[in-house]
Coordinates of C-alpha atoms in Angstrom, one line a residue:
M530 CA 0.0 0.0 0.0
N531 CA 2.9 2.4 0.7
K532 CA 4.2 3.7 -2.5
S533 CA 7.3 5.8 -3.0
V534 CA 7.3 9.3 -4.4
P535 CA 8.6 8.2 -7.8
E536 CA 5.8 5.6 -8.0
I537 CA 3.2 8.3 -7.2
Q538 CA 4.8 10.6 -9.7
Q539 CA 4.5 7.9 -12.3
A540 CA 0.8 7.5 -11.4
F541 CA 0.2 11.2 -11.9
K542 CA 1.9 11.0 -15.3
Q543 CA -0.4 8.1 -16.3
L544 CA -3.4 10.2 -15.2
R545 CA -2.0 13.0 -17.5
L546 CA -1.1 15.2 -14.5
S547 CA 2.5 15.7 -15.6
E548 CA 2.9 19.1 -14.1
T549 CA 1.8 17.8 -10.7
A550 CA 4.1 14.8 -11.1
E551 CA 7.1 17.1 -11.6
E552 CA 6.2 19.4 -8.7
L553 CA 5.1 16.7 -6.2
P554 CA 8.3 16.6 -4.1
E555 CA 8.2 20.3 -3.6
L556 CA 4.4 20.2 -2.8
L557 CA 5.0 17.5 -0.3
R558 CA 7.8 19.5 1.3
K559 CA 5.5 22.6 1.6
A560 CA 2.7 20.5 3.0
E561 CA 4.9 19.1 5.7
Q562 CA 6.3 22.5 6.6
S563 CA 3.0 24.2 6.7
S564 CA 1.0 21.3 8.2
W565 CA -1.6 21.4 5.4
T566 CA -4.8 19.4 5.9
Y567 CA -5.6 16.8 3.2
L568 CA -8.1 19.3 1.7
E569 CA -5.5 22.1 1.6
F570 CA -3.0 19.7 0.0
L571 CA -5.5 18.6 -2.7
E572 CA -6.3 22.2 -3.3
Q573 CA -2.7 23.1 -3.9
I574 CA -2.2 20.2 -6.2
T575 CA -5.2 21.0 -8.4
T576 CA -4.5 24.7 -8.4
Y577 CA -0.9 24.1 -9.4
E578 CA -1.9 21.7 -12.2
L579 CA -4.6 24.1 -13.6
K580 CA -2.3 27.1 -13.5
R581 CA 0.5 25.2 -15.3
R582 CA -1.9 23.9 -17.9
E583 CA -3.2 27.5 -18.6
E584 CA 0.4 28.8 -18.8
K585 CA 1.3 26.0 -21.3
S586 CA -1.9 26.7 -23.3
I587 CA -1.0 30.4 -23.6
E588 CA 2.5 29.4 -24.6
R589 CA 1.2 27.1 -27.4
R590 CA -1.2 29.8 -28.6
M591 CA 1.6 32.4 -28.6
N592 CA 3.9 30.1 -30.7
W593 CA 1.0 29.3 -33.1
A594 CA 0.3 33.0 -33.5
R595 CA 3.7 33.6 -35.2
F596 CA 4.1 37.2 -33.9
P597 CA 7.2 38.9 -35.4
F598 CA 8.1 40.1 -31.8
Y599 CA 6.7 40.2 -28.3
K600 CA 5.4 43.7 -27.3
P601 CA 2.3 44.0 -25.2
L602 CA -0.3 46.6 -25.9
S603 CA 1.1 48.7 -23.0
M604 CA 4.0 49.6 -25.4
F605 CA 1.5 51.1 -27.9
N606 CA 1.5 54.9 -27.4
I607 CA -1.9 56.2 -28.6
D608 CA -0.7 59.8 -28.4
E609 CA 2.0 59.2 -31.1
Q610 CA -0.5 58.6 -33.9
T611 CA -3.8 59.8 -35.2
A612 CA -5.2 56.8 -37.0
I613 CA -7.0 55.4 -34.0
T614 CA -8.7 57.0 -31.1
E615 CA -8.5 55.9 -27.5
R616 CA -12.2 55.0 -27.7
Q617 CA -11.6 52.8 -30.7
L618 CA -8.7 51.1 -29.0
R619 CA -10.9 50.4 -25.9
Q620 CA -13.5 48.9 -28.2
L621 CA -10.9 46.6 -29.9
R622 CA -9.7 45.5 -26.4
E623 CA -13.3 44.3 -25.6
F624 CA -12.8 41.6 -28.3
Q625 CA -16.4 41.6 -29.4
W626 CA -15.1 41.4 -32.9
L627 CA -13.4 38.1 -32.0
E628 CA -16.4 36.7 -30.2
Q629 CA -18.4 37.3 -33.4
A630 CA -15.6 35.6 -35.4
Y631 CA -14.4 38.7 -37.4
N632 CA -10.9 39.0 -38.6
L633 CA -9.0 42.3 -38.0
I634 CA -7.1 43.8 -40.9
L635 CA -5.1 47.0 -40.2
L636 CA -4.1 49.1 -43.2
G637 CA -2.0 52.2 -43.3
P638 CA 1.4 53.7 -44.2
P639 CA 4.6 52.3 -42.8
G640 CA 5.5 53.4 -39.3
A641 CA 1.9 54.0 -38.2
G642 CA 2.0 51.3 -35.5
K643 CA -0.1 48.7 -37.2
T644 CA 2.1 45.8 -36.4
L645 CA 2.6 46.9 -32.8
L646 CA -1.1 47.4 -32.3
S647 CA -2.0 44.0 -33.9
V648 CA 0.7 42.1 -31.9
G649 CA -0.5 43.8 -28.7
L650 CA -4.1 43.0 -29.3
G651 CA -3.2 39.5 -30.3
I652 CA -1.2 39.0 -27.0
E653 CA -4.2 40.2 -25.0
A654 CA -6.6 38.0 -26.9
I655 CA -4.5 35.0 -26.3
Q656 CA -4.4 35.7 -22.6
K657 CA -8.2 35.9 -22.7
G658 CA -8.4 32.4 -24.2
F659 CA -8.6 33.2 -28.0
Q660 CA -6.6 31.6 -30.7
V661 CA -4.7 34.2 -32.9
Y662 CA -2.8 34.0 -36.1
F663 CA -0.6 36.9 -37.3
V664 CA -0.1 37.3 -41.0
T665 CA 1.2 40.3 -42.9
M666 CA -0.8 41.8 -45.8
G667 CA 1.9 40.6 -48.2
E668 CA 1.6 37.0 -46.9
L669 CA -2.2 37.1 -47.0
I670 CA -2.2 38.3 -50.6
Q671 CA 0.3 35.5 -51.6
L672 CA -1.8 32.9 -49.8
L673 CA -5.0 34.1 -51.5
K674 CA -3.3 34.2 -55.0
T675 CA -2.0 30.6 -54.6
E676 CA -4.9 29.1 -52.7
E677 CA -6.3 27.3 -55.8
Y678 CA -3.2 25.4 -56.8
V679 CA -0.9 25.2 -53.8
N680 CA -2.1 22.9 -51.0
K681 CA 0.1 24.6 -48.4
S682 CA -1.7 27.9 -49.0
K683 CA -5.1 26.2 -48.9
T684 CA -4.2 24.6 -45.5
K685 CA -2.9 27.9 -44.0
L686 CA -5.9 29.8 -45.1
K687 CA -8.2 27.2 -43.7
C688 CA -6.4 27.4 -40.4
F689 CA -6.8 31.1 -39.8
W690 CA -10.3 31.4 -41.3
Q691 CA -11.4 28.8 -38.7
V692 CA -9.7 30.3 -35.7
E693 CA -12.1 30.2 -32.9
N694 CA -12.2 30.9 -29.1
V695 CA -10.3 28.1 -27.4

């Protein structure tokens, strides 16, 4: 009946609780030091597993998004441009356009902040549970031009036309 920590870790892995399996020795140490009750210990285990799963999910969605750089929306200075108002930015940050499955296409001259704005909105959307795919206008036009005769283009277009809330 008495199993070793490695055996219990293996059981967690079989149950697909791999994050908990890795953290188990540390959680056991904290439980002993803090005299956790059984319920407190179970709460810590489940909280840890759920938190790590969400972090990994965000990481996967960030990788899939293919952002050219990582810059949160806080780096976008609304005062340095005139193409978008603060009210419009707040509306975009409500993500109703994503909930209604609309794509966002930003057009304008070079240096207007389109990429920074789209990356920042994309990062926030991912953190709210949405799936995002970043593509430049040049890439989009190339994909649309070659969709009929290149399977790779067809597949890519299908991926980001069907992006939905995760």
